[in-house]
Short mmCIF file of C-alpha atoms in Angstrom, two decimals:
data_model
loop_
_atom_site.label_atom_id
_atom_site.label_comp_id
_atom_site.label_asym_id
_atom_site.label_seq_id
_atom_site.Cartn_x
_atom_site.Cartn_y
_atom_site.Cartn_z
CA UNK D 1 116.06 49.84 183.16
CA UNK D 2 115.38 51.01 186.71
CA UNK D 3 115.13 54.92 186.75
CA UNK D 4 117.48 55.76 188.99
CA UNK D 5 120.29 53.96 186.26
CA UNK D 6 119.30 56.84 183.77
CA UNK D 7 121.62 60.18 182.71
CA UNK D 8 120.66 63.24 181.57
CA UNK D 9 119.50 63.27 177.74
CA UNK D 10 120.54 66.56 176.07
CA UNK D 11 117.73 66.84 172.64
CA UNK D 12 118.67 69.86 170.18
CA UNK D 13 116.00 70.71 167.84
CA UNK D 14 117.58 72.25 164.74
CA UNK D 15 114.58 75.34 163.77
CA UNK D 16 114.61 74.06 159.29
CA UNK D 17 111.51 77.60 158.62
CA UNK D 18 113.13 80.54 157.74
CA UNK D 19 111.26 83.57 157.23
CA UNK D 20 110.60 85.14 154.51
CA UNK D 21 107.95 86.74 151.27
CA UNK D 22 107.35 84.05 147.87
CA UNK D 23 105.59 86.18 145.42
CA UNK D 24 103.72 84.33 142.57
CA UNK D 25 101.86 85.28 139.70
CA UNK D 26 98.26 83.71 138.18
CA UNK D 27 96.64 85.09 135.29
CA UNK D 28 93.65 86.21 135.22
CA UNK D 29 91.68 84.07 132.28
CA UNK D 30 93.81 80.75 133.15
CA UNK D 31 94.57 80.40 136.85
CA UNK D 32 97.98 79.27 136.29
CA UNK D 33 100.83 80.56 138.74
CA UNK D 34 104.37 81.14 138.45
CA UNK D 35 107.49 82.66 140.25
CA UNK D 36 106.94 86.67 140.10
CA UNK D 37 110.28 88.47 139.30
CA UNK D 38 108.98 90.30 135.74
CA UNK D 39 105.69 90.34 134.28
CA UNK D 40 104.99 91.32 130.68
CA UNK D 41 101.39 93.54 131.17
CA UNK D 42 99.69 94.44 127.75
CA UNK D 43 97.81 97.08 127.98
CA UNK D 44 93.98 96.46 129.05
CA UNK D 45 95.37 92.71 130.34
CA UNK D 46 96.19 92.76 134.17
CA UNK D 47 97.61 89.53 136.62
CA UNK D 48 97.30 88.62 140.02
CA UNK D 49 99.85 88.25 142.57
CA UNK D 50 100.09 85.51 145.46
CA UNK D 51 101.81 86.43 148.00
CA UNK D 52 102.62 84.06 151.65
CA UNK D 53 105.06 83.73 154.19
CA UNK D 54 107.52 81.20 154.27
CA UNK D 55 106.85 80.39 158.22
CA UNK D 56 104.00 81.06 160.76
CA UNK D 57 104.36 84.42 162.62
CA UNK D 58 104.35 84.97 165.93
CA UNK D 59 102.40 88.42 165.67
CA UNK D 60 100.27 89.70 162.57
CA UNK D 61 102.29 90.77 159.75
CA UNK D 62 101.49 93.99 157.87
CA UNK D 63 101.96 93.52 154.11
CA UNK D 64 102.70 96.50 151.97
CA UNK D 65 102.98 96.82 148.24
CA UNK D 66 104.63 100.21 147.11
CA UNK D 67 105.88 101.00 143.31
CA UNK D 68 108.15 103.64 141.61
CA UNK D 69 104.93 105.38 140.31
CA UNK D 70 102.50 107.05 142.40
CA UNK D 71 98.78 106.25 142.32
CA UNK D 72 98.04 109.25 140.28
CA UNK D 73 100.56 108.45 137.62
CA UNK D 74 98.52 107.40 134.57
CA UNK D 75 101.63 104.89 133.55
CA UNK D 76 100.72 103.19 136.77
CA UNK D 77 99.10 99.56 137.01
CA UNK D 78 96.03 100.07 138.80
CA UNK D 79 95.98 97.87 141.87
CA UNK D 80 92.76 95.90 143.70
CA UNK D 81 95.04 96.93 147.11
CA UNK D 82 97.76 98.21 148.56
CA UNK D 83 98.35 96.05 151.75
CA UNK D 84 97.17 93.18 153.69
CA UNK D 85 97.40 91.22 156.72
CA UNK D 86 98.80 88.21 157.67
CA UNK D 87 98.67 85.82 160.19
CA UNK D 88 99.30 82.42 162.05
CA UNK D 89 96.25 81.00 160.15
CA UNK D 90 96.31 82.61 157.08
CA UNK D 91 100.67 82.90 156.47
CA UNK D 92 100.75 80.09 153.80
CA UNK D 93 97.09 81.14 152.19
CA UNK D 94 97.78 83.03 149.16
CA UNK D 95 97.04 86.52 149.72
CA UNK D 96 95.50 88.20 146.60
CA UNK D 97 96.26 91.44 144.71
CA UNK D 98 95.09 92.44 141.56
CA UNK D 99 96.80 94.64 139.19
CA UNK D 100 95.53 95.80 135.84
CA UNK D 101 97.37 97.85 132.85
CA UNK D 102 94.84 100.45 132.06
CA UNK D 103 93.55 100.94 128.37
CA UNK D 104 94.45 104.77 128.14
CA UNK D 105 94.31 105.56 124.40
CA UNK D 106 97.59 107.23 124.42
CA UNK D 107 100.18 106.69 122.48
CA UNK D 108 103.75 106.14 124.97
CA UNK D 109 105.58 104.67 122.56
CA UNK D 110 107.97 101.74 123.20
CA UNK D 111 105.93 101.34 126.37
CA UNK D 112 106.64 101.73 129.97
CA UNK D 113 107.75 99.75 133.27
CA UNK D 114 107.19 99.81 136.80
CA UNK D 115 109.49 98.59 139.88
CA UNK D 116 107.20 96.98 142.88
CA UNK D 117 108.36 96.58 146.25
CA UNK D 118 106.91 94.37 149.14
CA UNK D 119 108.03 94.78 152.68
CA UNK D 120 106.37 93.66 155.79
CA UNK D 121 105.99 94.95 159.36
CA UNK D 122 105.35 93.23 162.68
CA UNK D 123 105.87 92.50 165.95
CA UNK D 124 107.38 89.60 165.49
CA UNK D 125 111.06 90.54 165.08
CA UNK D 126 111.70 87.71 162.43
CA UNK D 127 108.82 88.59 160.46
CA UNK D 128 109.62 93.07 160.78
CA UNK D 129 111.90 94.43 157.75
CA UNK D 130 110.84 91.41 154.95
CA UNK D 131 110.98 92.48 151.71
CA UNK D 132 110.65 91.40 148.11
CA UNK D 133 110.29 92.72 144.70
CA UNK D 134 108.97 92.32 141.27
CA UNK D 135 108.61 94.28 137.84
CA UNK D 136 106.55 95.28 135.02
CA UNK D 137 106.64 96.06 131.36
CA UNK D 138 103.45 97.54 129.79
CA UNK D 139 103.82 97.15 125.99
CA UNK D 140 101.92 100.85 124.55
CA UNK D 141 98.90 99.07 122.37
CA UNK D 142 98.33 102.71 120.58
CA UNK D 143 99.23 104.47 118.04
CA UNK D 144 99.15 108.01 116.99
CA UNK D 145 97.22 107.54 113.70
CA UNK D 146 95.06 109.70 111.31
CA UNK D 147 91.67 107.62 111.11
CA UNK D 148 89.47 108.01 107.84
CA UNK D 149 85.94 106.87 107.66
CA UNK D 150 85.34 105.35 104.68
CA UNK D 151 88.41 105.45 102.67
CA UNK D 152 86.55 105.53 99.83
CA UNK D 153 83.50 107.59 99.12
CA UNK D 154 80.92 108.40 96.15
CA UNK D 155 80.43 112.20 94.80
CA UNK D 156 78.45 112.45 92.17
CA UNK D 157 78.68 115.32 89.55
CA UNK D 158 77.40 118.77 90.69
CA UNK D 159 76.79 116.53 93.82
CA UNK D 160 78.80 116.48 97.16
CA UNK D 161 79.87 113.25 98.82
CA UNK D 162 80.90 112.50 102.63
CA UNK D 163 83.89 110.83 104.80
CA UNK D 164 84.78 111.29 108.01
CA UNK D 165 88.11 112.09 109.81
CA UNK D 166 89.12 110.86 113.48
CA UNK D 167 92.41 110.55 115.69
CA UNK D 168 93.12 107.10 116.75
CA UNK D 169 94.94 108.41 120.53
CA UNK D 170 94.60 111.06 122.89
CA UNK D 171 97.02 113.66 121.79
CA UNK D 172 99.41 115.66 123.89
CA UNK D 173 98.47 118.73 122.22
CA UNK D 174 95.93 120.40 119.29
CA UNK D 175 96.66 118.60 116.02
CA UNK D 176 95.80 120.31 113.06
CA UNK D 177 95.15 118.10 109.82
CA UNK D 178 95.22 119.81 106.42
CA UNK D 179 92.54 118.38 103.52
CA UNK D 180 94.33 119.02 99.89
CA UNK D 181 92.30 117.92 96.77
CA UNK D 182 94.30 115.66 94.19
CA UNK D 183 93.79 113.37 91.46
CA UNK D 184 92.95 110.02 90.61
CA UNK D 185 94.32 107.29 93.30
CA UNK D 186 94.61 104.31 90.14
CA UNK D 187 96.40 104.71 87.48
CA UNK D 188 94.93 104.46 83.96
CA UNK D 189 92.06 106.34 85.62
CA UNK D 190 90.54 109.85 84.77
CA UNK D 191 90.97 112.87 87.17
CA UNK D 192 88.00 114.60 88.00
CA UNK D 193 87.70 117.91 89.91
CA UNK D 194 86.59 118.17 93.84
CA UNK D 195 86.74 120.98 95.95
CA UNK D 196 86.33 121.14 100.23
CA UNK D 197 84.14 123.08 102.09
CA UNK D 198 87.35 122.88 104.84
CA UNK D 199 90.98 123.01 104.18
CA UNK D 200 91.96 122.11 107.79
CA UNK D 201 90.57 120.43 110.58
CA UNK D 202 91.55 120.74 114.16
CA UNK D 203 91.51 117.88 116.98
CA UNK D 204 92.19 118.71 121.07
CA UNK D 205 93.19 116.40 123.84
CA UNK D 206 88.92 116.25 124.93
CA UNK D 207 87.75 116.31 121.45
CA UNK D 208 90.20 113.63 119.55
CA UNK D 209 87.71 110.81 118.96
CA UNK D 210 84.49 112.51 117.92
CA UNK D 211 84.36 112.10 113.64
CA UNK D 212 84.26 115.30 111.94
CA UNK D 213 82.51 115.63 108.54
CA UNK D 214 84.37 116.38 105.03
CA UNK D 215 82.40 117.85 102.72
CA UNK D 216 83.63 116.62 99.32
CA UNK D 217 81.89 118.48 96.19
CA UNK D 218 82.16 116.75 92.80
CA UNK D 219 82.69 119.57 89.82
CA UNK D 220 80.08 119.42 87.35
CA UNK D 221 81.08 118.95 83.51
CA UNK D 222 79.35 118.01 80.04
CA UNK D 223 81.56 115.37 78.96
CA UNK D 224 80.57 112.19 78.74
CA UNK D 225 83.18 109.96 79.68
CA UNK D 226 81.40 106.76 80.63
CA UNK D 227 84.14 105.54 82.41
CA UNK D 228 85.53 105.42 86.11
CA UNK D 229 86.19 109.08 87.01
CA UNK D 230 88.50 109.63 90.25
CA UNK D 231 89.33 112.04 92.71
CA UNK D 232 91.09 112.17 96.21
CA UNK D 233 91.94 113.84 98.89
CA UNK D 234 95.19 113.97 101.14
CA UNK D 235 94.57 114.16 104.56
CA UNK D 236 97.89 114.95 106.70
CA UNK D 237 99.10 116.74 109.62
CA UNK D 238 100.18 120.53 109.46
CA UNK D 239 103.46 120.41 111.58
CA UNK D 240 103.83 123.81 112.10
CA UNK D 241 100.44 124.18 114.01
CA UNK D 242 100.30 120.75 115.83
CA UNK D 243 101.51 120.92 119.61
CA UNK D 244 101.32 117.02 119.56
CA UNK D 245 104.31 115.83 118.82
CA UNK D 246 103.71 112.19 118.55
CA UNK D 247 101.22 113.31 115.43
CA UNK D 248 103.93 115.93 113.65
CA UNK D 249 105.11 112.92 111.07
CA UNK D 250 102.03 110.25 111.29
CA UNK D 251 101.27 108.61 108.00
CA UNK D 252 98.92 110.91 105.86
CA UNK D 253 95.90 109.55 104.57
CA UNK D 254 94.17 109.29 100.68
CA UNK D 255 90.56 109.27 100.40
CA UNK D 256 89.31 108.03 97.16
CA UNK D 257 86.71 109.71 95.52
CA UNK D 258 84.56 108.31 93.22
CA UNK D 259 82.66 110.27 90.73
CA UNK D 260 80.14 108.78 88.69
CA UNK D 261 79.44 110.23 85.21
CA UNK D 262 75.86 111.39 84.41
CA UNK D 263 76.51 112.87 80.83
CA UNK D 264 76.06 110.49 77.56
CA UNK D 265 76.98 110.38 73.95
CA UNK D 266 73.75 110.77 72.17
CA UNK D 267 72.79 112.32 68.72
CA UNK D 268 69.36 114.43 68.77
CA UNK D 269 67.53 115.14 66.00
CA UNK D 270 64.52 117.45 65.94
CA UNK D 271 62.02 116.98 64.24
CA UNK D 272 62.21 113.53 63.51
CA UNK D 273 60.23 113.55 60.09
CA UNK D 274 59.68 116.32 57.73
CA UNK D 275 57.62 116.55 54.39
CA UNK D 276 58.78 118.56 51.08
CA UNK D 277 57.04 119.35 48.14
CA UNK D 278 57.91 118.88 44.84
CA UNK D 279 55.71 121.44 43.63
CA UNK D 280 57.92 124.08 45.84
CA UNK D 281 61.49 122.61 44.93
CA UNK D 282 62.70 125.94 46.84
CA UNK D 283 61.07 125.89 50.01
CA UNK D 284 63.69 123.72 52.17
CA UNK D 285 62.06 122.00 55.37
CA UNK D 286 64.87 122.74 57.92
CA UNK D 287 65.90 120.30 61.23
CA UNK D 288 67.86 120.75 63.95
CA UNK D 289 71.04 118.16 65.14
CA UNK D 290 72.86 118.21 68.14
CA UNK D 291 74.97 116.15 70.39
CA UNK D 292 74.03 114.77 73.93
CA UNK D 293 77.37 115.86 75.61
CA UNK D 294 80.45 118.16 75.13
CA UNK D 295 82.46 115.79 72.74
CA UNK D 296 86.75 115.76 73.64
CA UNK D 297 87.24 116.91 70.02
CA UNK D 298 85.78 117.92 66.82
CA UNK D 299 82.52 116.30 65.68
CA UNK D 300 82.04 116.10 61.92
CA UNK D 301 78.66 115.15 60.87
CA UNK D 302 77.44 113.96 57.22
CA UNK D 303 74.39 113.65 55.84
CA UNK D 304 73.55 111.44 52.73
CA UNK D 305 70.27 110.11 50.99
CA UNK D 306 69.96 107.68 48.60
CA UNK D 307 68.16 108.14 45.58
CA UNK D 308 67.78 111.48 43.68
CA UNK D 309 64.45 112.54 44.93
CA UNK D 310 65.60 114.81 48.08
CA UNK D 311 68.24 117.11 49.05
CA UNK D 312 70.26 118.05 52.13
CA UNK D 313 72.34 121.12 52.80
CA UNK D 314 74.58 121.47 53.82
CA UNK D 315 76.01 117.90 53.16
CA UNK D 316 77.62 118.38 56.28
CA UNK D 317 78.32 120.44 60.03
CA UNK D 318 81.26 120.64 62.30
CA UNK D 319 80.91 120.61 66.41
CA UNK D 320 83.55 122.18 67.33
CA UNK D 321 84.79 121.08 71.18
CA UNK D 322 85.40 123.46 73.81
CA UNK D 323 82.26 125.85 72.51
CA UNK D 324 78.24 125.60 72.91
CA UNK D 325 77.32 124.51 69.56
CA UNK D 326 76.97 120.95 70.83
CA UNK D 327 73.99 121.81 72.59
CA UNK D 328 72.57 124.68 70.17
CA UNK D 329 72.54 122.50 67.06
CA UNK D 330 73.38 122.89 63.83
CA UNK D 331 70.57 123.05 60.85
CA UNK D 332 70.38 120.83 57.73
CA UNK D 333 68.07 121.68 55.32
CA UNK D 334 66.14 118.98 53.11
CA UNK D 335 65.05 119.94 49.49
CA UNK D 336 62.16 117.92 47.23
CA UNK D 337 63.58 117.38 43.92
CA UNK D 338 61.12 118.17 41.09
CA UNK D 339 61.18 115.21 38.82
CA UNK D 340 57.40 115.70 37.51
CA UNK D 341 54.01 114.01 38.41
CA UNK D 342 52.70 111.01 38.51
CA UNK D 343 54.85 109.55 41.39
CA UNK D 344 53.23 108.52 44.52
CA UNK D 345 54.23 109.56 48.30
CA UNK D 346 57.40 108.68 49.08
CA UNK D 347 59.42 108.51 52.43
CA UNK D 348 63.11 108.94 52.09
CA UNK D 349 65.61 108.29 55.20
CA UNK D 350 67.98 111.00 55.92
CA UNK D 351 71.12 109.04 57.54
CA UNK D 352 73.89 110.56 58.93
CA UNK D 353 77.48 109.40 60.11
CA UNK D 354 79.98 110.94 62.68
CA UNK D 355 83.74 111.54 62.57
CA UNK D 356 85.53 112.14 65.59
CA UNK D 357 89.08 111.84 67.84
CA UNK D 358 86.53 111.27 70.49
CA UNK D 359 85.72 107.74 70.17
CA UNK D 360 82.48 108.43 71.91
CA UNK D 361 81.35 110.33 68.61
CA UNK D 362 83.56 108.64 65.99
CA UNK D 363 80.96 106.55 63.66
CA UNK D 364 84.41 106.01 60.77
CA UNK D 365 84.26 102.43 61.74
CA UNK D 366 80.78 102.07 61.35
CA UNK D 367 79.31 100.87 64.36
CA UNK D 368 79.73 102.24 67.87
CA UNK D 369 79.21 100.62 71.10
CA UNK D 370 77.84 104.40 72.72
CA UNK D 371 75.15 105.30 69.36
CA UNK D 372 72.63 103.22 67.52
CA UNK D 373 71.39 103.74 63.61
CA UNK D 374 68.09 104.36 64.33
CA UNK D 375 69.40 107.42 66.42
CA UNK D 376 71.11 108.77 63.61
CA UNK D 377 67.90 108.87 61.10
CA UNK D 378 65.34 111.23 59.84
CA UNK D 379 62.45 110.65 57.51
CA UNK D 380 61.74 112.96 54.59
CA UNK D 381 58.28 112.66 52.96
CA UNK D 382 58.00 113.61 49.48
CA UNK D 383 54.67 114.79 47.92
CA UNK D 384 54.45 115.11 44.46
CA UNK D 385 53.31 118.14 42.44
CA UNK D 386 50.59 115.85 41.39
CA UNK D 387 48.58 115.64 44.64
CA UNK D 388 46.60 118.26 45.80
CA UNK D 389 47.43 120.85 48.58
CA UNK D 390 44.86 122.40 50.74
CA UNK D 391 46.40 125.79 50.90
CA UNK D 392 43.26 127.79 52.86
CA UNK D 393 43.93 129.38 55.49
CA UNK D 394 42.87 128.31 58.85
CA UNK D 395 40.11 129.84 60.48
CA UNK D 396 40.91 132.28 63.16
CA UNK D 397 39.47 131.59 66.78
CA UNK D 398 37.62 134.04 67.75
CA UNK D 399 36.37 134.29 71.37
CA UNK D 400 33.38 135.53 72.04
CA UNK D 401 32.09 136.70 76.20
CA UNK D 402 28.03 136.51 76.39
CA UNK D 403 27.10 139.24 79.13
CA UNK D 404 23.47 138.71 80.22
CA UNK D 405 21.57 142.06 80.75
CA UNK D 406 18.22 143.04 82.42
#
């Protein structure tokens, strides 16, 4: 077609980019992105957020990002930066900017949330006012406990045993604790006795996670129990002197204290063996009995021989529980029986048997799982008016000092 047969052509280009902010979010451990409108932020986790234009600017566009909380707010997410540029090379590159929940220790509650805002500035008019916004939730991972370290500790009688006692957040305010001795934790168990060096303990806002040391002293008894022997100790918060109030109605805690029994049944019998003569039916040979622990009740004890050739008064002693006699002894007294000579030496065994409300002493059923027979014996040796007695007295010892002189 020859030119000069040609119009004019009228071409209207319709402009499809419209400008605009696209906010994503990646996370930090998996890289994956999504729209950013909310973010859930545990605390200690953090996310990043992508942020582009939707068109190329004519002019460098300033990129701010501005939130409800201030930088010194301790609620706030802490944030790699606060603004960027952008421009006709970099507008659809994802601009980064990291933001992180800090791990504070304190104890917020339901947890707290934060309102971002991103507006733009520039010299390009269509790119100058932008703005777009996201927000944040920060789930509180702390909680205003009482911390006990261990919950369980050994104290051994007349001994003292150890725990230690911790906040588990930074408090608003002094908390005072209060340490009250009590009794067993399980049931079916016996109660011992404890007492505290400390009553109380106090914990500030700079000195909440250092352990303090309880000082648990075990009472000291004579009873032999021979079982598990428990004690505890509350440890709560004394409302009327704690400032915190986050701590005024925290759970209390129960240390359990275990005390260990180091007292045993036991019979002793001193001396073991004695020797009576016939020829001197009068003249007793005494011994001494007594018990290895306090008993829980009355101890009766009996003596019997067999045969007719000794004696034992008296035929038998009483321990009586809640006094001293258990340890002082009581005496028996064996007797030879004159039955005339011409009988050799003889031993005799002294045996004796124990009756008792405290099984640890009772022997009615004649065995016990606490005392053996051979721990209940004593020999008698009988000599007979037949055999002769060597009754000279021994020699003095006489010392003598040799002094050498000129």
């Amino acid at each position: 077609i020859p030119p000069e047969t040609l119009g004019n052509i009228s071409v209207r280009v319709v402009d499809n980019d419209v400008p605009g902010i696209t906010l994503r979010a990646a996370t930090s451990s998996t890289g994956s992105t999504g729209p950013l409108t909310h973010r859930d932020v545990p605390e200690g986790t953090g996310f990043v957020a992508l942020i582009t234009l939707d068109a190329a600017p004519l002019r460098d566009v300033h990129v701010v990002l501005s939130s409800n909380r201030s930088a010194s707010d301790p609620l706030a997410l802490q944030r790699s930066q606060y603004n960027l540029t952008m421009t006709d090379f970099t507008w659809n590159r994802p601009q980064k900017i990291e933001l992180k929940a800090t791990d504070d220790f304190v104890d917020y509650g339901a947890g707290y949330s934060e309102h971002f805002q991103v507006t733009t500035s520039s010299a390009d008019p269509f790119f100058d006012g932008l703005a777009a916004e996201f927000t944040t939730h920060t789930a509180d991972n702390d909680v205003a406990r009482i911390v006990v370290l261990p919950s369980e500790t050994e104290a051994k009688e007349g001994k003292t045993g150890y725990f230690f006692v911790r906040l588990g957040t930074v408090p608003a305010g002094d908390v005072v604790l209060d340490l009250t001795p009590g009794g067993a934790v399980d049931s079916g168990t016996e109660t011992g006795t404890v007492t505290l060096q400390s009553s109380s303990l106090t914990f500030t806002p700079t000195a909440w996670s250092t352990p303090q040391l309880v000082s648990v002293h075990a009472a000291e008894d004579d009873r032999a129990t021979l079982a598990t022997v428990q004690a505890s100790v509350l440890v709560n918060t004394s409302a009327s002197l704690t400032s915190a109030s986050e701590y005024v109605a925290v759970d209390s805690r129960t240390v359990r204290i275990v005390i260990p029994d180091n007292d045993f049944p036991g019979v002793v019998i001193s001396p073991q063996a004695v020797s009576v003569l016939e020829a001197r039916p009068d003249a007793g040979e005494p011994y001494v009995i007594a018990l290895g622990s306090e008993p829980a009740a009355d101890v009766v004890v009996t003596a019997t021989v067999s045969g007719n050739d000794i004696t034992v008064t008296p035929s038998s002693v009483t321990f009586t529980a809640g006094t001293a006699d258990w340890r002082e002894g009581k005496t028996f007294t064996v007797f030879a029986v004159d039955d005339g000579p011409g009988e050799p030496q003889e031993e005799h065994v002294v045996e004796h048997t124990l009756a008792s409300d405290d099984p640890m002493y009772d022997l009615t059923s004649g065995t016990s799982p606490y005392l053996t027979v051979s721990s209940l014996q004593m020999t008698a040796t009988v000599i007979d008016r037949s055999q002769s007695i060597d009754e000279t007295p021994a020699p003095a010892v006489v010392s003598a000092k040799v002094v050498e002189t000129a």
